[in-house]
Amino acid sequence: AQSVTQLGSHVSVSEGALVLLRCNYSSSVPPYLFWYVQYPNQGLQLLLKYTSAATLVKGINGFEAEFKKSETSFHLTKPSAHMSDAAEYFCAVSDRSTGKLIFGQGTTLQVKP
Amino acid sequence: GAGVSQSPSNKVTEKGKDVELRCDPISGHTALYWYRQRLGQGLEFLIYFQGNSAPDKSGLPSDRFSAERTGESVSTLTIQRTQQEDSAVYLCASSSAGGEVYNEQFFGPGTRLTVL
């Protein structure tokens, strides 16, 4: 069975600081991995995805993530946080037969001025 | 073009009542998914439709939950005899295909269900 673990339910950074949100996965097959963002009172939006091409994936709003098979990780980073990045972030792995997403518990990112 | 829409946006009901939640996927999307997001928890998969058949219903929590889909169009999630633990945001997503080939899932805004 596939699963995703997000380390840290709440992360707080200062504006301009590095953002690092951690995600580890478990999968018996090469995974498809995703990061979604959910702004307050809005739906989920895809930030970026890994589908077995380049291991460093760039997404929207300056975010990127690196797939590390040896560490079974797919951590999300952004060099400089902006106030507008405050949101909840979900890491997910896709079931290869149905496409259904298996989500982590989510990480709330707070950005302090 | 239009995204995934869901109705109602909010639903408050009394314990024991039945509720119906509706999802209108993006036109042409054959795959449709329902998820549930309970307060303070991640998203849980409920059911997957490919066209109007549901090859994966493994996430439905009990037989009080059912869903149907008309062709490659609207889907309805029905919860019978609602319980307080059913309170959650119910999210619908659609994609141009399910299965092996990855296609991005586009999410609707969700229906917030509150069971009193």
Short mmCIF file of C-alpha atoms in Angstrom, two decimals:
data_model
loop_
_atom_site.label_atom_id
_atom_site.label_comp_id
_atom_site.label_asym_id
_atom_site.label_seq_id
_atom_site.Cartn_x
_atom_site.Cartn_y
_atom_site.Cartn_z
CA ALA A 1 0.00 0.00 0.00
CA GLN A 2 1.11 3.53 -0.66
CA SER A 3 1.30 6.21 2.00
CA VAL A 4 2.60 9.69 2.61
CA THR A 5 3.93 11.26 5.79
CA GLN A 6 4.34 14.98 6.24
CA LEU A 7 6.65 15.91 9.07
CA GLY A 8 5.37 18.89 10.99
CA SER A 9 1.73 19.85 11.00
CA HIS A 10 2.65 23.49 11.45
CA VAL A 11 5.66 25.40 10.13
CA SER A 12 6.36 29.06 10.83
CA VAL A 13 8.91 31.13 8.94
CA SER A 14 9.73 34.80 8.63
CA GLU A 15 9.06 36.64 5.41
CA GLY A 16 12.10 36.23 3.16
CA ALA A 17 13.30 33.06 4.88
CA LEU A 18 13.67 29.63 3.34
CA VAL A 19 10.58 27.47 3.26
CA LEU A 20 11.09 23.72 3.74
CA LEU A 21 8.10 21.40 4.02
CA ARG A 22 8.92 17.74 4.46
CA CYS A 23 7.27 14.78 2.79
CA ASN A 24 8.21 11.12 2.87
CA TYR A 25 6.42 8.46 0.89
CA SER A 26 6.06 4.71 0.85
CA SER A 27 5.40 2.95 -2.43
CA SER A 28 6.17 -0.45 -3.86
CA VAL A 29 6.18 0.96 -7.40
CA PRO A 30 7.81 4.07 -8.83
CA PRO A 31 5.58 6.81 -7.49
CA TYR A 32 3.86 9.80 -8.96
CA LEU A 33 4.15 12.53 -6.31
CA PHE A 34 2.39 15.86 -5.92
CA TRP A 35 2.25 18.93 -3.82
CA TYR A 36 -1.06 20.78 -3.52
CA VAL A 37 -1.76 24.08 -1.81
CA GLN A 38 -5.01 25.13 -0.18
CA TYR A 39 -5.46 28.82 0.54
CA PRO A 40 -8.03 29.79 3.17
CA ASN A 41 -11.56 29.16 1.96
CA GLN A 42 -10.37 28.02 -1.44
CA GLY A 43 -10.04 24.72 -3.24
CA LEU A 44 -6.90 22.68 -3.75
CA GLN A 45 -4.45 23.88 -6.36
CA LEU A 46 -1.62 21.84 -7.85
CA LEU A 47 1.80 23.31 -7.06
CA LEU A 48 3.96 20.75 -8.80
CA LYS A 49 4.23 17.09 -9.69
CA TYR A 50 6.84 14.40 -10.16
CA THR A 51 6.08 11.76 -12.77
CA SER A 52 9.46 10.06 -13.21
CA ALA A 53 11.12 12.65 -15.42
CA ALA A 54 13.56 15.14 -13.88
CA THR A 55 14.09 14.62 -10.15
CA LEU A 56 14.08 18.36 -9.46
CA VAL A 57 10.65 19.68 -10.20
CA LYS A 58 9.76 23.35 -10.46
CA GLY A 59 6.25 24.52 -9.78
CA ILE A 60 4.24 27.66 -9.54
CA ASN A 61 4.96 30.62 -7.27
CA GLY A 62 8.68 29.83 -7.00
CA PHE A 63 8.26 26.46 -5.30
CA GLU A 64 10.30 23.41 -6.18
CA ALA A 65 10.70 19.87 -4.91
CA GLU A 66 13.34 17.20 -5.30
CA PHE A 67 12.56 13.51 -5.61
CA LYS A 68 15.10 11.44 -3.68
CA LYS A 69 14.51 7.74 -4.11
CA SER A 70 17.22 6.74 -1.64
CA GLU A 71 15.53 8.79 1.07
CA THR A 72 11.95 8.18 -0.15
CA SER A 73 11.45 11.91 0.15
CA PHE A 74 9.85 14.69 -1.86
CA HIS A 75 10.43 17.83 0.19
CA LEU A 76 9.01 21.17 -0.95
CA THR A 77 11.18 24.28 -0.85
CA LYS A 78 11.06 27.95 -1.68
CA PRO A 79 14.11 30.17 -1.24
CA SER A 80 12.26 33.21 0.09
CA ALA A 81 8.87 33.12 1.76
CA HIS A 82 6.22 35.66 0.96
CA MET A 83 3.24 36.57 3.08
CA SER A 84 0.96 35.24 0.36
CA ASP A 85 2.47 31.76 0.80
CA ALA A 86 0.58 31.29 4.04
CA ALA A 87 -1.66 28.31 3.38
CA GLU A 88 -2.01 24.59 3.96
CA TYR A 89 0.19 22.31 1.89
CA PHE A 90 -0.52 18.70 1.08
CA CYS A 91 1.84 16.09 -0.28
CA ALA A 92 0.23 13.20 -2.16
CA VAL A 93 1.09 10.01 -4.01
CA SER A 94 -1.01 8.71 -6.88
CA ASP A 95 -2.34 5.17 -7.08
CA ARG A 96 -1.00 3.91 -10.42
CA SER A 97 -4.10 1.89 -11.30
CA THR A 98 -6.85 4.41 -10.56
CA GLY A 99 -5.10 7.76 -10.27
CA LYS A 100 -6.63 8.34 -6.84
CA LEU A 101 -4.52 10.51 -4.57
CA ILE A 102 -3.31 9.39 -1.16
CA PHE A 103 -2.63 12.51 0.86
CA GLY A 104 -0.47 13.33 3.81
CA GLN A 105 -1.96 15.04 6.84
CA GLY A 106 -1.04 18.49 5.61
CA THR A 107 1.30 21.22 6.84
CA THR A 108 0.08 24.69 7.69
CA LEU A 109 2.62 27.31 6.70
CA GLN A 110 2.60 30.55 8.65
CA VAL A 111 4.65 33.48 7.35
CA LYS A 112 5.53 36.16 9.86
CA PRO A 113 6.32 39.74 8.83
CA GLY B 1 -13.36 27.51 -19.15
CA ALA B 2 -15.47 26.47 -16.18
CA GLY B 3 -13.82 24.50 -13.43
CA VAL B 4 -15.26 21.83 -11.17
CA SER B 5 -18.31 23.07 -9.34
CA GLN B 6 -19.99 21.67 -6.25
CA SER B 7 -23.27 22.37 -4.57
CA PRO B 8 -24.32 23.29 -2.04
CA SER B 9 -21.28 25.13 -0.73
CA ASN B 10 -22.53 24.69 2.82
CA LYS B 11 -25.01 22.23 4.27
CA VAL B 12 -26.20 22.06 7.84
CA THR B 13 -28.35 19.09 8.72
CA GLU B 14 -29.66 17.26 11.72
CA LYS B 15 -28.36 13.90 12.81
CA GLY B 16 -30.29 11.12 11.12
CA LYS B 17 -31.25 13.10 8.00
CA ASP B 18 -30.13 12.19 4.49
CA VAL B 19 -28.05 14.60 2.40
CA GLU B 20 -27.08 14.79 -1.26
CA LEU B 21 -23.95 16.52 -2.46
CA ARG B 22 -23.48 17.36 -6.11
CA CYS B 23 -20.39 17.63 -8.28
CA ASP B 24 -20.20 19.00 -11.83
CA PRO B 25 -16.87 18.03 -13.34
CA ILE B 26 -15.01 19.81 -16.09
CA SER B 27 -16.64 19.01 -19.41
CA GLY B 28 -14.94 16.08 -21.12
CA HIS B 29 -13.27 14.75 -17.99
CA THR B 30 -13.90 11.05 -17.75
CA ALA B 31 -12.43 10.48 -14.30
CA LEU B 32 -14.12 11.82 -11.17
CA TYR B 33 -13.03 11.45 -7.55
CA TRP B 34 -14.65 12.22 -4.20
CA TYR B 35 -12.53 13.01 -1.14
CA ARG B 36 -13.35 13.98 2.43
CA GLN B 37 -11.45 16.43 4.63
CA ARG B 38 -12.31 16.29 8.29
CA LEU B 39 -11.21 19.09 10.57
CA GLY B 40 -7.52 18.89 11.36
CA GLN B 41 -7.02 15.87 9.13
CA GLY B 42 -5.77 15.19 5.67
CA LEU B 43 -7.89 14.34 2.68
CA GLU B 44 -9.34 10.84 2.51
CA PHE B 45 -10.26 9.19 -0.77
CA LEU B 46 -13.87 8.03 -0.98
CA ILE B 47 -14.69 6.83 -4.49
CA TYR B 48 -13.42 6.92 -8.08
CA PHE B 49 -15.56 6.99 -11.22
CA GLN B 50 -14.39 6.25 -14.72
CA GLY B 51 -17.30 7.30 -16.86
CA ASN B 52 -20.38 6.16 -14.97
CA SER B 53 -18.82 3.09 -13.40
CA ALA B 54 -17.05 3.06 -10.05
CA PRO B 55 -14.10 0.68 -10.15
CA ASP B 56 -12.85 1.81 -6.75
CA LYS B 57 -15.26 2.41 -3.89
CA SER B 58 -12.77 1.35 -1.24
CA GLY B 59 -12.83 4.65 0.64
CA LEU B 60 -16.56 4.80 1.37
CA PRO B 61 -16.66 4.64 5.19
CA SER B 62 -19.91 2.72 5.57
CA ASP B 63 -22.98 1.55 3.71
CA ARG B 64 -24.64 4.85 4.60
CA PHE B 65 -22.50 6.40 1.87
CA SER B 66 -23.28 5.92 -1.81
CA ALA B 67 -22.50 7.74 -5.03
CA GLU B 68 -23.57 7.69 -8.61
CA ARG B 69 -22.58 9.39 -11.80
CA THR B 70 -24.57 10.09 -14.92
CA GLY B 71 -22.45 9.31 -17.96
CA GLU B 72 -19.37 11.49 -17.87
CA SER B 73 -21.24 14.27 -16.18
CA VAL B 74 -22.71 15.07 -12.81
CA SER B 75 -22.02 12.96 -9.75
CA THR B 76 -24.03 12.81 -6.54
CA LEU B 77 -22.72 11.65 -3.19
CA THR B 78 -25.48 10.61 -0.82
CA ILE B 79 -25.11 10.14 2.91
CA GLN B 80 -28.01 8.45 4.63
CA ARG B 81 -28.84 8.79 8.32
CA THR B 82 -26.08 11.32 8.85
CA GLN B 83 -23.95 11.14 11.98
CA GLN B 84 -21.89 13.86 13.63
CA GLU B 85 -18.68 12.18 12.50
CA ASP B 86 -19.80 12.79 8.90
CA SER B 87 -19.15 16.51 9.41
CA ALA B 88 -16.39 17.43 6.97
CA VAL B 89 -15.62 19.20 3.73
CA TYR B 90 -16.42 16.95 0.80
CA LEU B 91 -14.24 17.62 -2.23
CA CYS B 92 -14.75 16.51 -5.77
CA ALA B 93 -12.04 16.37 -8.42
CA SER B 94 -12.00 15.49 -12.08
CA SER B 95 -9.31 14.63 -14.59
CA SER B 96 -9.21 13.89 -18.28
CA ALA B 97 -8.39 10.23 -17.56
CA GLY B 98 -7.77 8.00 -14.61
CA GLY B 99 -5.44 5.05 -14.24
CA GLU B 100 -1.86 4.57 -15.29
CA VAL B 101 -1.42 7.71 -17.32
CA TYR B 102 -1.14 10.65 -15.01
CA ASN B 103 -3.51 13.50 -15.57
CA GLU B 104 -3.87 16.42 -13.22
CA GLN B 105 -6.89 16.36 -10.93
CA PHE B 106 -8.77 19.62 -10.75
CA PHE B 107 -10.58 20.18 -7.48
CA GLY B 108 -13.87 21.87 -6.78
CA PRO B 109 -14.34 24.30 -3.88
CA GLY B 110 -15.97 21.64 -1.71
CA THR B 111 -19.17 21.26 0.26
CA ARG B 112 -18.90 21.92 3.96
CA LEU B 113 -21.25 19.54 5.74
CA THR B 114 -22.17 20.12 9.36
CA VAL B 115 -24.24 17.52 11.19
CA LEU B 116 -25.82 18.82 14.37
#
